[in-house]
Coordinates of C-alpha atoms in Angstrom, one line a residue:
M272 CA 87.6 37.5 139.7
A273 CA 86.5 40.2 137.3
S274 CA 87.3 44.2 138.7
S275 CA 91.0 41.9 139.2
D276 CA 90.6 41.0 135.4
E277 CA 89.9 44.9 134.8
S278 CA 92.1 46.9 136.7
P279 CA 95.1 46.0 134.4
K280 CA 93.3 46.8 131.2
A281 CA 92.7 50.2 132.6
R282 CA 96.3 51.1 133.5
V283 CA 97.4 50.1 130.6
R284 CA 94.7 52.0 128.3
L285 CA 95.3 55.2 130.1
P286 CA 98.8 55.9 129.8
Q287 CA 98.2 55.0 126.2
L288 CA 95.6 57.7 125.4
K289 CA 97.6 60.5 127.3
L290 CA 100.8 59.2 124.8
D291 CA 99.0 59.8 121.6
E292 CA 97.5 63.1 123.2
L293 CA 101.1 64.2 123.5
L294 CA 102.2 63.1 120.3
E295 CA 99.3 64.8 118.6
E296 CA 100.8 67.8 120.2
L297 CA 103.7 67.1 119.6
Q298 CA 103.2 67.1 115.6
A299 CA 100.6 69.9 116.0
R300 CA 103.9 71.7 117.1
L301 CA 106.2 70.4 114.7
D302 CA 103.6 71.2 111.9
A303 CA 103.4 74.9 113.2
A304 CA 107.2 75.3 113.2
R305 CA 107.6 74.0 109.7
G306 CA 105.0 76.7 109.1
T307 CA 106.9 78.9 110.0
R308 CA 110.1 77.8 109.3
D309 CA 107.9 78.2 105.3
R310 CA 107.0 81.2 105.7
V311 CA 110.1 82.5 106.9
H312 CA 111.8 81.4 104.3
S313 CA 109.1 82.6 101.7
L314 CA 109.1 86.1 103.6
L315 CA 113.4 85.8 102.8
E316 CA 112.7 84.9 99.3
A317 CA 110.1 87.9 98.7
V318 CA 112.5 90.3 100.6
L319 CA 115.5 89.2 97.9
S320 CA 113.0 89.1 94.8
V321 CA 111.8 92.4 96.1
G322 CA 115.7 94.3 96.6
R323 CA 116.6 92.6 93.3
E324 CA 114.7 95.3 91.1
L325 CA 116.2 98.9 89.9
D326 CA 113.1 99.5 88.1
L327 CA 110.0 101.6 90.1
E328 CA 107.4 100.4 88.5
Q329 CA 108.5 96.3 88.2
A330 CA 109.6 96.7 92.4
L331 CA 106.6 97.7 93.3
R332 CA 104.2 95.3 91.5
S333 CA 106.4 92.4 93.0
I334 CA 105.6 94.1 96.2
V335 CA 102.1 93.8 96.2
Q336 CA 102.6 89.9 94.6
A337 CA 104.9 89.3 97.5
A338 CA 102.3 90.9 100.1
A339 CA 99.2 88.7 99.1
V340 CA 101.3 84.9 98.9
L341 CA 102.6 86.0 102.1
V342 CA 99.1 86.4 104.0
D343 CA 97.8 84.5 101.9
A344 CA 95.0 87.2 101.1
E345 CA 92.9 87.0 97.9
Y346 CA 93.1 90.9 97.1
A347 CA 96.3 92.9 97.0
A348 CA 97.2 96.3 96.4
L349 CA 99.5 99.4 96.9
G350 CA 98.8 102.8 97.0
V351 CA 101.5 105.6 96.4
I352 CA 100.5 109.2 98.4
T353 CA 101.2 112.2 96.4
P354 CA 104.0 114.3 97.1
D355 CA 102.1 116.8 99.9
G356 CA 100.7 113.6 101.8
K357 CA 97.2 114.3 100.6
K358 CA 96.0 111.2 98.8
L359 CA 96.6 108.6 96.4
S360 CA 98.3 109.3 93.0
D361 CA 99.0 105.6 91.8
F362 CA 96.9 102.2 92.8
L363 CA 98.8 98.7 91.7
T364 CA 96.1 95.9 92.3
V365 CA 96.9 92.1 93.0
G366 CA 93.3 89.4 92.2
V367 CA 91.2 92.1 90.6
D368 CA 91.2 91.9 86.8
D369 CA 91.4 94.4 83.9
G370 CA 87.5 93.8 83.0
K371 CA 86.5 94.9 86.6
I372 CA 89.0 97.2 87.1
A373 CA 87.0 98.9 84.5
E374 CA 83.4 98.1 85.8
I375 CA 85.0 99.4 89.0
G376 CA 85.9 103.0 87.3
H377 CA 88.0 105.3 89.0
Y378 CA 90.9 104.1 91.1
P379 CA 90.4 105.0 94.9
E380 CA 92.2 108.8 95.7
G381 CA 92.2 108.2 99.6
H382 CA 89.2 107.9 101.2
G383 CA 87.4 106.1 103.6
I384 CA 89.2 103.4 105.1
L385 CA 92.2 104.5 103.0
G386 CA 92.0 108.3 103.9
E387 CA 92.4 106.7 107.4
L388 CA 95.6 104.4 106.6
I389 CA 96.9 108.1 104.8
R390 CA 96.1 110.2 107.8
H391 CA 97.4 107.5 110.5
P392 CA 100.6 106.1 109.3
E393 CA 100.2 102.9 111.3
P394 CA 99.5 99.1 110.7
L395 CA 94.8 99.0 110.7
R396 CA 93.4 95.0 110.9
L397 CA 90.0 94.9 110.9
A398 CA 87.9 92.3 111.0
K399 CA 84.7 93.9 109.3
I400 CA 85.8 97.0 106.8
S401 CA 82.0 98.1 107.4
E402 CA 82.1 98.2 111.0
H403 CA 84.9 100.6 111.1
P404 CA 84.0 104.3 111.1
A405 CA 86.0 105.5 108.7
S406 CA 83.8 102.8 105.9
Y407 CA 82.5 104.7 102.6
G408 CA 81.3 101.5 101.6
F409 CA 82.2 100.3 97.7
P410 CA 81.7 101.3 93.8
A411 CA 79.3 99.4 92.1
H412 CA 80.9 96.4 91.2
H413 CA 83.3 96.1 93.4
P414 CA 83.7 92.6 94.8
P415 CA 82.9 92.0 98.4
M416 CA 86.5 92.3 101.4
N417 CA 85.5 92.1 105.1
T418 CA 88.5 91.1 106.3
F419 CA 91.6 94.0 106.1
L420 CA 95.1 94.5 106.9
G421 CA 97.0 97.7 106.3
V422 CA 100.5 98.3 106.8
P423 CA 102.4 101.6 105.7
I424 CA 106.0 101.7 103.5
R425 CA 108.3 104.3 104.1
V426 CA 111.6 105.8 102.5
R427 CA 113.5 106.9 105.1
D428 CA 111.5 109.5 106.9
Q429 CA 108.8 109.7 104.6
V430 CA 105.6 107.3 104.1
F431 CA 105.9 106.2 100.2
G432 CA 102.3 104.6 100.4
N433 CA 101.0 101.9 101.9
L434 CA 99.6 98.1 101.7
Y435 CA 96.4 97.1 101.6
L436 CA 95.2 93.3 102.0
T437 CA 91.7 91.6 101.5
E438 CA 89.8 88.4 102.4
K439 CA 92.3 85.9 104.2
R440 CA 91.8 83.1 101.8
G441 CA 89.8 80.1 104.5
G442 CA 88.0 83.1 105.7
A443 CA 90.2 83.1 108.1
Q444 CA 90.9 86.6 109.9
F445 CA 94.5 88.3 109.8
D446 CA 96.4 87.8 112.7
E447 CA 99.5 89.2 114.5
E448 CA 102.0 87.1 112.7
D449 CA 100.5 88.5 109.4
E450 CA 100.5 92.1 110.4
S451 CA 104.1 90.9 111.1
V452 CA 105.4 89.5 108.2
L453 CA 103.4 92.1 106.4
S454 CA 105.4 95.0 108.4
T455 CA 108.9 92.7 107.4
L456 CA 108.2 93.3 104.0
A457 CA 107.0 96.9 104.2
V458 CA 110.1 97.9 105.9
A459 CA 112.0 96.0 102.9
A460 CA 110.2 97.3 100.0
G461 CA 111.1 101.2 101.7
V462 CA 114.4 100.4 100.6
A463 CA 113.8 98.4 97.8
I464 CA 111.6 101.8 96.5
D465 CA 114.6 104.0 97.9
N466 CA 117.9 102.0 95.9
A467 CA 114.5 102.2 92.5
R468 CA 114.7 105.9 93.0
L469 CA 118.3 106.1 92.8
Y470 CA 119.2 104.1 90.3
E471 CA 116.6 106.2 88.2
E472 CA 117.9 109.5 89.6
S473 CA 121.4 108.2 88.9
R474 CA 120.3 106.9 85.0
L475 CA 118.0 110.6 84.8
R476 CA 121.2 112.7 85.3
E477 CA 123.8 109.9 83.3
R478 CA 121.1 111.3 80.6
W479 CA 121.2 114.7 80.8
L480 CA 124.9 115.2 81.3
Q481 CA 125.0 113.0 77.6
V482 CA 122.5 116.0 75.7
S483 CA 124.4 118.6 77.8
A484 CA 128.2 117.1 75.9
E485 CA 125.6 116.6 72.5
I486 CA 124.7 120.4 72.7
T487 CA 128.0 121.6 74.0
Q488 CA 129.3 120.1 70.7
S489 CA 126.2 122.1 68.5
L490 CA 127.2 125.2 70.0
M491 CA 131.3 125.0 69.3
S492 CA 130.5 123.7 66.5
G493 CA 129.2 126.6 65.0
S494 CA 125.0 125.1 64.4
E495 CA 122.4 128.1 63.7
R496 CA 120.8 129.3 66.4
G497 CA 117.5 127.3 65.4
D498 CA 119.3 124.3 65.5
V499 CA 120.9 124.7 68.7
L500 CA 117.2 125.3 69.9
R501 CA 115.2 122.6 68.6
L502 CA 117.7 119.8 69.4
I503 CA 117.7 121.3 73.3
A504 CA 113.9 121.0 73.7
E505 CA 113.5 117.8 71.9
R506 CA 116.2 116.4 74.3
A507 CA 114.1 118.5 76.8
R508 CA 111.3 116.8 75.9
E509 CA 112.4 112.5 75.4
I510 CA 113.7 113.0 78.8
T511 CA 110.4 114.2 80.5
A512 CA 108.3 112.5 79.2
A513 CA 106.4 115.2 78.0
T514 CA 104.3 115.6 75.1
L515 CA 104.8 118.9 74.0
A516 CA 107.5 121.5 74.1
V517 CA 107.3 125.3 74.0
V518 CA 110.2 127.9 73.2
A519 CA 108.5 131.6 73.3
V520 CA 110.7 134.6 73.2
P521 CA 110.4 138.7 73.6
V522 CA 108.9 140.5 70.6
D523 CA 111.4 143.5 71.2
D524 CA 109.9 145.9 73.7
I525 CA 106.2 145.8 73.9
G526 CA 105.6 142.8 76.6
A527 CA 104.6 140.3 74.9
L528 CA 106.2 137.1 73.8
T529 CA 105.6 134.7 70.5
V530 CA 106.4 131.1 69.8
E531 CA 109.2 130.9 67.9
L532 CA 109.6 127.1 68.2
A533 CA 107.3 123.9 68.9
I534 CA 108.0 120.7 69.0
G535 CA 105.8 117.8 69.6
A536 CA 101.8 116.6 69.8
G537 CA 99.9 119.6 68.7
A538 CA 102.3 121.7 67.3
D539 CA 100.9 123.6 65.4
A540 CA 98.7 125.1 67.0
H541 CA 101.2 126.6 69.4
R542 CA 103.7 127.6 66.7
G543 CA 103.8 131.5 66.0
R544 CA 101.3 133.0 68.7
V545 CA 101.9 135.9 70.3
L546 CA 101.1 135.7 74.5
P547 CA 101.2 138.7 77.0
V548 CA 103.8 138.7 79.4
E549 CA 101.6 140.1 82.0
G550 CA 98.6 136.9 83.2
S551 CA 99.6 134.7 80.8
L552 CA 101.8 131.2 82.4
I553 CA 105.0 131.8 80.0
G554 CA 104.8 135.2 80.5
R555 CA 104.8 134.8 84.4
A556 CA 108.2 132.9 84.3
F557 CA 109.9 135.4 81.8
S558 CA 108.7 138.7 83.8
G559 CA 110.0 136.1 87.2
G560 CA 112.8 134.9 86.1
S561 CA 112.1 131.9 87.7
P562 CA 110.1 128.4 87.3
V563 CA 106.3 127.8 87.0
T564 CA 104.6 125.1 87.4
S565 CA 100.9 123.8 86.3
A566 CA 98.9 121.1 87.1
D567 CA 96.9 121.1 84.9
L568 CA 97.6 123.5 81.8
S569 CA 93.7 122.6 79.8
S570 CA 92.4 124.4 83.6
D571 CA 95.1 126.7 83.8
E572 CA 93.6 130.3 84.0
R573 CA 96.7 131.5 83.1
V574 CA 96.2 129.8 80.0
A575 CA 94.4 131.4 77.3
A576 CA 91.2 130.5 76.9
D577 CA 90.9 127.9 74.0
P578 CA 90.4 124.2 74.9
A579 CA 91.3 123.5 71.1
R580 CA 94.1 124.4 71.6
V581 CA 95.0 122.4 75.0
S582 CA 93.5 119.1 75.1
G583 CA 94.7 116.5 76.1
L584 CA 96.9 118.0 78.0
G585 CA 98.5 118.0 81.7
P586 CA 100.9 119.0 83.8
A587 CA 103.0 122.1 82.7
V588 CA 106.0 123.7 83.6
A589 CA 107.6 126.8 82.3
V590 CA 111.5 127.9 82.4
P591 CA 113.4 131.2 82.2
I592 CA 115.9 130.9 79.2
G593 CA 118.7 132.8 80.8
T594 CA 118.6 134.7 84.9
G595 CA 118.3 138.3 86.0
A596 CA 117.9 141.4 83.3
G597 CA 119.2 138.3 80.8
V598 CA 116.1 136.3 80.4
R599 CA 116.0 136.2 76.7
G600 CA 113.0 133.4 76.5
V601 CA 111.3 130.8 78.2
A602 CA 110.9 126.6 77.4
L603 CA 107.7 125.4 78.0
L604 CA 107.3 121.4 79.2
V605 CA 103.6 120.2 78.8
R606 CA 103.0 116.0 79.6
E607 CA 99.1 114.9 79.0
A608 CA 96.8 114.9 81.0
G609 CA 96.9 112.2 83.7
Q610 CA 100.3 111.8 83.7
P611 CA 103.0 113.2 87.0
V612 CA 103.7 116.6 87.8
F613 CA 107.2 118.1 87.3
T614 CA 108.9 117.3 90.3
G615 CA 111.4 120.0 92.0
K616 CA 114.3 118.0 90.7
E617 CA 113.1 117.8 87.7
T618 CA 112.6 121.6 87.1
A619 CA 115.5 122.0 88.7
Q620 CA 117.6 119.9 85.8
L621 CA 115.6 122.5 83.1
Q622 CA 117.2 124.8 84.4
A623 CA 121.0 124.4 84.1
F624 CA 119.4 122.6 80.4
A625 CA 117.8 126.4 79.4
G626 CA 121.1 128.1 80.7
Q627 CA 122.8 126.2 77.5
A628 CA 119.5 127.9 75.4
A629 CA 120.6 131.3 76.7
V630 CA 124.3 130.2 75.6
A631 CA 122.8 129.6 72.3
M632 CA 121.3 132.5 71.6
E633 CA 123.4 134.7 73.2
L634 CA 126.1 132.7 70.4
A635 CA 123.5 133.8 67.5
D636 CA 123.3 137.2 68.3
R637 CA 126.9 137.5 68.9
R638 CA 128.0 135.9 65.9
R639 CA 124.8 137.7 63.4
D640 CA 126.1 140.6 65.8
T641 CA 130.0 140.4 64.7
E642 CA 128.9 138.9 60.4
Q643 CA 126.6 142.3 61.0
I644 CA 129.3 144.9 61.8
A645 CA 131.2 142.5 58.8
M646 CA 128.8 143.7 56.8
L647 CA 129.3 147.5 57.4
Q648 CA 132.4 147.8 57.3
D649 CA 132.2 146.4 54.0
R650 CA 130.3 148.4 52.7
D651 CA 132.3 152.0 54.2
R652 CA 134.7 150.1 52.7
I653 CA 133.3 150.3 48.7
A654 CA 132.0 153.2 49.9
R655 CA 135.2 155.0 50.3
D656 CA 137.5 153.1 47.3
L657 CA 133.8 154.6 45.0
H658 CA 134.5 158.0 46.1
D659 CA 138.0 158.3 46.6
L660 CA 138.7 156.3 43.3
A661 CA 136.5 155.9 40.8
I662 CA 134.4 159.3 41.1
Q663 CA 137.9 161.0 41.4
R664 CA 139.1 159.6 37.7
L665 CA 135.8 159.1 36.3
F666 CA 135.5 163.0 36.5
A667 CA 139.4 163.5 36.1
T668 CA 138.0 161.6 32.4
G669 CA 135.0 164.0 31.7
M670 CA 137.9 166.9 32.6
T671 CA 140.0 165.9 29.8
L672 CA 137.1 165.4 27.5
Q673 CA 135.8 169.0 27.9
S674 CA 139.2 169.9 27.2
A675 CA 139.8 168.1 24.3
G676 CA 136.3 169.1 22.7
R677 CA 137.5 172.2 22.7
F678 CA 140.1 171.0 19.5
I679 CA 137.1 169.0 17.9
E680 CA 135.8 170.9 14.7
H681 CA 134.0 168.3 13.3
P682 CA 130.4 169.3 14.6
E683 CA 129.5 165.4 14.9
A684 CA 133.0 164.6 16.8
S685 CA 132.1 167.4 18.9
E686 CA 128.4 166.2 20.0
R687 CA 129.1 163.0 20.3
V688 CA 132.5 163.8 23.2
V689 CA 129.4 166.2 24.9
R690 CA 127.5 163.7 25.4
A691 CA 130.4 161.1 26.6
V692 CA 130.6 164.2 29.2
D693 CA 126.9 164.2 30.2
D694 CA 127.0 160.7 30.7
L695 CA 129.9 160.7 32.9
D696 CA 127.9 162.9 35.3
E697 CA 124.8 160.8 35.5
T698 CA 127.6 157.8 36.5
I699 CA 129.0 160.2 38.6
K700 CA 125.5 160.7 40.0
I701 CA 124.3 157.6 40.4
I702 CA 127.7 155.8 41.8
R703 CA 126.9 158.9 45.0
S704 CA 123.5 158.1 45.2
T705 CA 124.7 154.1 45.7
I706 CA 127.8 155.6 48.5
F707 CA 124.5 157.1 50.2
G708 CA 122.6 154.0 50.0
L709 CA 125.7 152.2 51.4
R710 CA 126.0 154.4 54.8
S711 CA 122.9 155.3 55.5
R712 CA 121.5 154.5 58.6
E713 CA 118.7 155.9 58.9
N714 CA 116.2 152.6 58.7
A715 CA 118.5 150.6 61.7
G716 CA 116.6 150.1 64.4
A717 CA 113.0 150.5 62.9
P718 CA 110.4 148.1 64.0
G719 CA 109.6 144.8 62.2
L720 CA 106.4 144.0 61.3
R721 CA 105.9 141.5 63.9
S722 CA 105.9 143.8 66.6
R723 CA 103.6 146.4 64.3
V724 CA 100.8 143.9 64.3
V725 CA 101.4 143.0 68.1
R726 CA 101.0 146.9 68.7
V727 CA 97.9 147.2 66.8
V728 CA 96.2 144.2 68.0
G729 CA 96.3 145.3 71.6
E730 CA 95.8 148.6 70.7
T731 CA 92.5 147.7 69.0
A732 CA 92.2 145.0 72.1
P733 CA 89.8 147.9 74.6
L734 CA 87.4 149.0 71.6
L735 CA 86.7 144.3 71.2
G736 CA 86.8 144.4 74.8
F737 CA 89.0 141.1 74.9
A738 CA 92.0 140.6 72.8
P739 CA 92.8 138.7 69.9
S740 CA 94.9 135.4 69.3
V741 CA 97.8 136.0 68.1
R742 CA 99.6 133.7 65.8
M743 CA 102.4 134.9 62.7
E744 CA 104.5 131.8 61.3
G745 CA 107.8 132.9 58.4
L746 CA 110.2 135.3 58.1
L747 CA 107.9 138.3 58.0
D748 CA 111.0 141.3 59.6
T749 CA 112.9 140.3 56.4
Q750 CA 111.2 138.9 53.9
V751 CA 108.2 141.5 53.8
P752 CA 109.0 144.5 52.1
K753 CA 108.4 147.4 53.7
G754 CA 106.0 148.6 51.1
I755 CA 103.9 146.0 51.6
A756 CA 104.1 145.5 55.7
D757 CA 102.4 149.5 55.3
H758 CA 100.0 148.0 53.2
V759 CA 99.6 144.6 56.3
I760 CA 99.4 147.1 58.5
A761 CA 96.9 149.3 57.4
V762 CA 94.5 146.7 56.7
L763 CA 94.6 144.7 60.4
S764 CA 93.2 147.8 61.8
E765 CA 90.8 147.8 59.3
A766 CA 89.6 144.9 59.8
L767 CA 89.8 144.9 63.5
T768 CA 87.9 148.0 63.9
N769 CA 85.1 146.7 61.1
V770 CA 85.1 143.8 64.3
A771 CA 84.9 145.8 67.5
R772 CA 82.3 148.0 65.8
H773 CA 80.0 145.5 63.4
A774 CA 80.8 142.1 64.8
H775 CA 78.9 141.9 67.8
A776 CA 81.6 139.1 68.3
G777 CA 83.4 137.6 71.5
H778 CA 86.6 135.8 69.9
T779 CA 88.9 136.8 67.1
D780 CA 92.0 135.3 65.5
V781 CA 94.2 136.4 63.6
V782 CA 97.1 135.4 61.7
L783 CA 99.8 136.6 59.6
E784 CA 102.3 134.1 57.9
T785 CA 104.9 134.4 55.3
D786 CA 107.1 132.6 52.9
D787 CA 108.4 132.8 49.8
S788 CA 105.8 133.8 47.5
E789 CA 103.8 135.9 48.8
V790 CA 102.3 137.3 52.7
R791 CA 98.4 136.1 54.4
L792 CA 96.7 137.8 56.7
S793 CA 93.8 135.8 58.3
V794 CA 90.8 137.6 60.0
T795 CA 88.5 135.5 61.7
D796 CA 85.8 136.3 64.6
D797 CA 82.5 134.3 66.1
G798 CA 80.7 137.3 65.6
V799 CA 76.8 138.4 63.4
G800 CA 78.7 138.0 60.4
I801 CA 78.0 140.7 57.7
A802 CA 74.9 142.0 57.7
P803 CA 73.3 141.9 53.7
G804 CA 72.9 145.4 52.2
G805 CA 75.5 147.1 55.0
R806 CA 78.5 149.5 54.0
R807 CA 81.2 148.6 52.4
S808 CA 83.5 150.9 52.3
G809 CA 86.5 149.5 54.6
L810 CA 86.5 146.2 52.3
R811 CA 86.6 148.1 49.4
N812 CA 89.5 150.1 50.4
M813 CA 91.2 146.4 51.7
A814 CA 90.2 144.9 48.2
E815 CA 92.1 147.9 46.8
R816 CA 95.3 147.9 48.2
A817 CA 95.3 143.9 47.4
E818 CA 94.5 145.0 43.7
Q819 CA 97.1 147.2 43.9
L820 CA 99.8 145.2 44.5
N821 CA 98.6 142.2 42.3
G822 CA 96.6 140.1 45.6
T823 CA 93.6 139.1 46.5
L824 CA 90.7 140.1 49.3
E825 CA 88.5 136.9 50.0
V826 CA 85.8 137.9 52.7
T827 CA 83.2 134.8 53.8
S828 CA 80.4 135.0 56.4
P829 CA 78.7 131.6 56.7
A830 CA 74.8 131.2 57.6
G831 CA 75.6 130.4 60.9
G832 CA 77.0 133.6 61.8
G833 CA 81.0 134.4 62.2
T834 CA 83.3 136.3 59.5
S835 CA 86.7 135.2 57.7
L836 CA 88.8 137.8 55.9
L837 CA 92.0 136.3 53.6
W838 CA 94.1 139.0 51.7
C839 CA 96.7 137.7 49.8
V840 CA 99.4 139.9 48.5
P841 CA 102.9 138.5 46.3
V842 CA 105.9 139.8 48.8
K843 CA 107.9 140.4 45.4
Q844 CA 106.4 142.6 43.1
P845 CA 106.8 143.4 38.7

């Protein structure tokens, strides 16, 4: 009886157990389906969120944040690859705070596992990072990381960068589904990045067009050459996010360029500098007639060795103003250290922009030539009128007085007439001298003070063993009279010769500047200084020249070595 009682119970329990298992399995499948649905929904939301961003930096940050959420990773990063495809140029992170980043130090450049993904842009999934052959380990203060998932981000046919995910939450491993989700996000990210780039390029083109219209209006309104060049340099600096803009022009025809305009950080250290065409960054752009770039100006051998002048400066581009044989100068734009290098598209825009600078300089030259021709024609007219009208009438008046003088019997009256005739003769001589001065062209084409200074410095360089640094400011060619300019050249030659003979210097600075009141020449070296009891004939000659022109000479020689000479004279002599 007992066995017959137990058999029905067993028959009832068995199906019940199978039904529970089926229900549990069904629930699990429903949960999985719901999880898949939620994940797909999250992926779609992430794609839409990333696709809405038009600002590139914000788009990149949205991509990293979405990746961390979708695969449930504790840490996420996006590394942007340099244009040459060899290392990382930018690195955005999620999960590591600023304090930890500061402790870790410099962002990765693309070595180890990150470099593996750069060299082989395919999805990479690891259970333990340290076990991979390419692993270099982590720097000090870096949080521990084991699991890893990385996928490349492609923008059209180019690998833009990589998404890196580490430490899946809950201690789980990244699986194929995680890889599939992240790869899908990477495709959407590529489209979003491309859209953001195109949007930035269109806005940049619009900005260039607006600035071009502004400069064209300035040119057509007859603005001065210096004002237009300043406007061009300022706008180019703003659009390219440069910290310094420089415009250099040739000094006559002696193989040198002088910095006519400098705006931005450290502009005073560059303004008025004289640079050789041969061997310099700006000079290469001038002689070659094409843009020249530098990844880091502070370490570029084509820049004169002057650490203080280039400290903190980074990528640079020198663009010729004009084309072919008509290059009129060079525009140099420099970014801060650590900023991105100038791209080919930026350089192309700058070339077109520099063309407007060439037009500005051409119009200014033509305007100046027209004014000079008008002035010379006016001089010729005045000289002709003086000769044909004034002199003839004065001469006739003198002849009349001479004839009348024979009929004057009173001695005193006759003497007065004779004196009047002599005065008329002197007046005629003065007018003739004035006519000669108006028509004289003996000073036309004579070299200016700037070019004479550069020539003297160039001639002295072989004696010194190095090229001195030269900076000139002010209207030296027009504001300094020729007589004073001759004294300036003599003093400069004497000062540089003294440095070459006695100073044993390794560096010399020459600064020549003028304003409405005086001209100042400074020659500074880092040599041994002036020895006590040494010969002073050269200094005495320079002091005498200063005294003749009501000026001063100051010479200082600090205990630590070096000599500083300052020669000042007024430009307007009594």
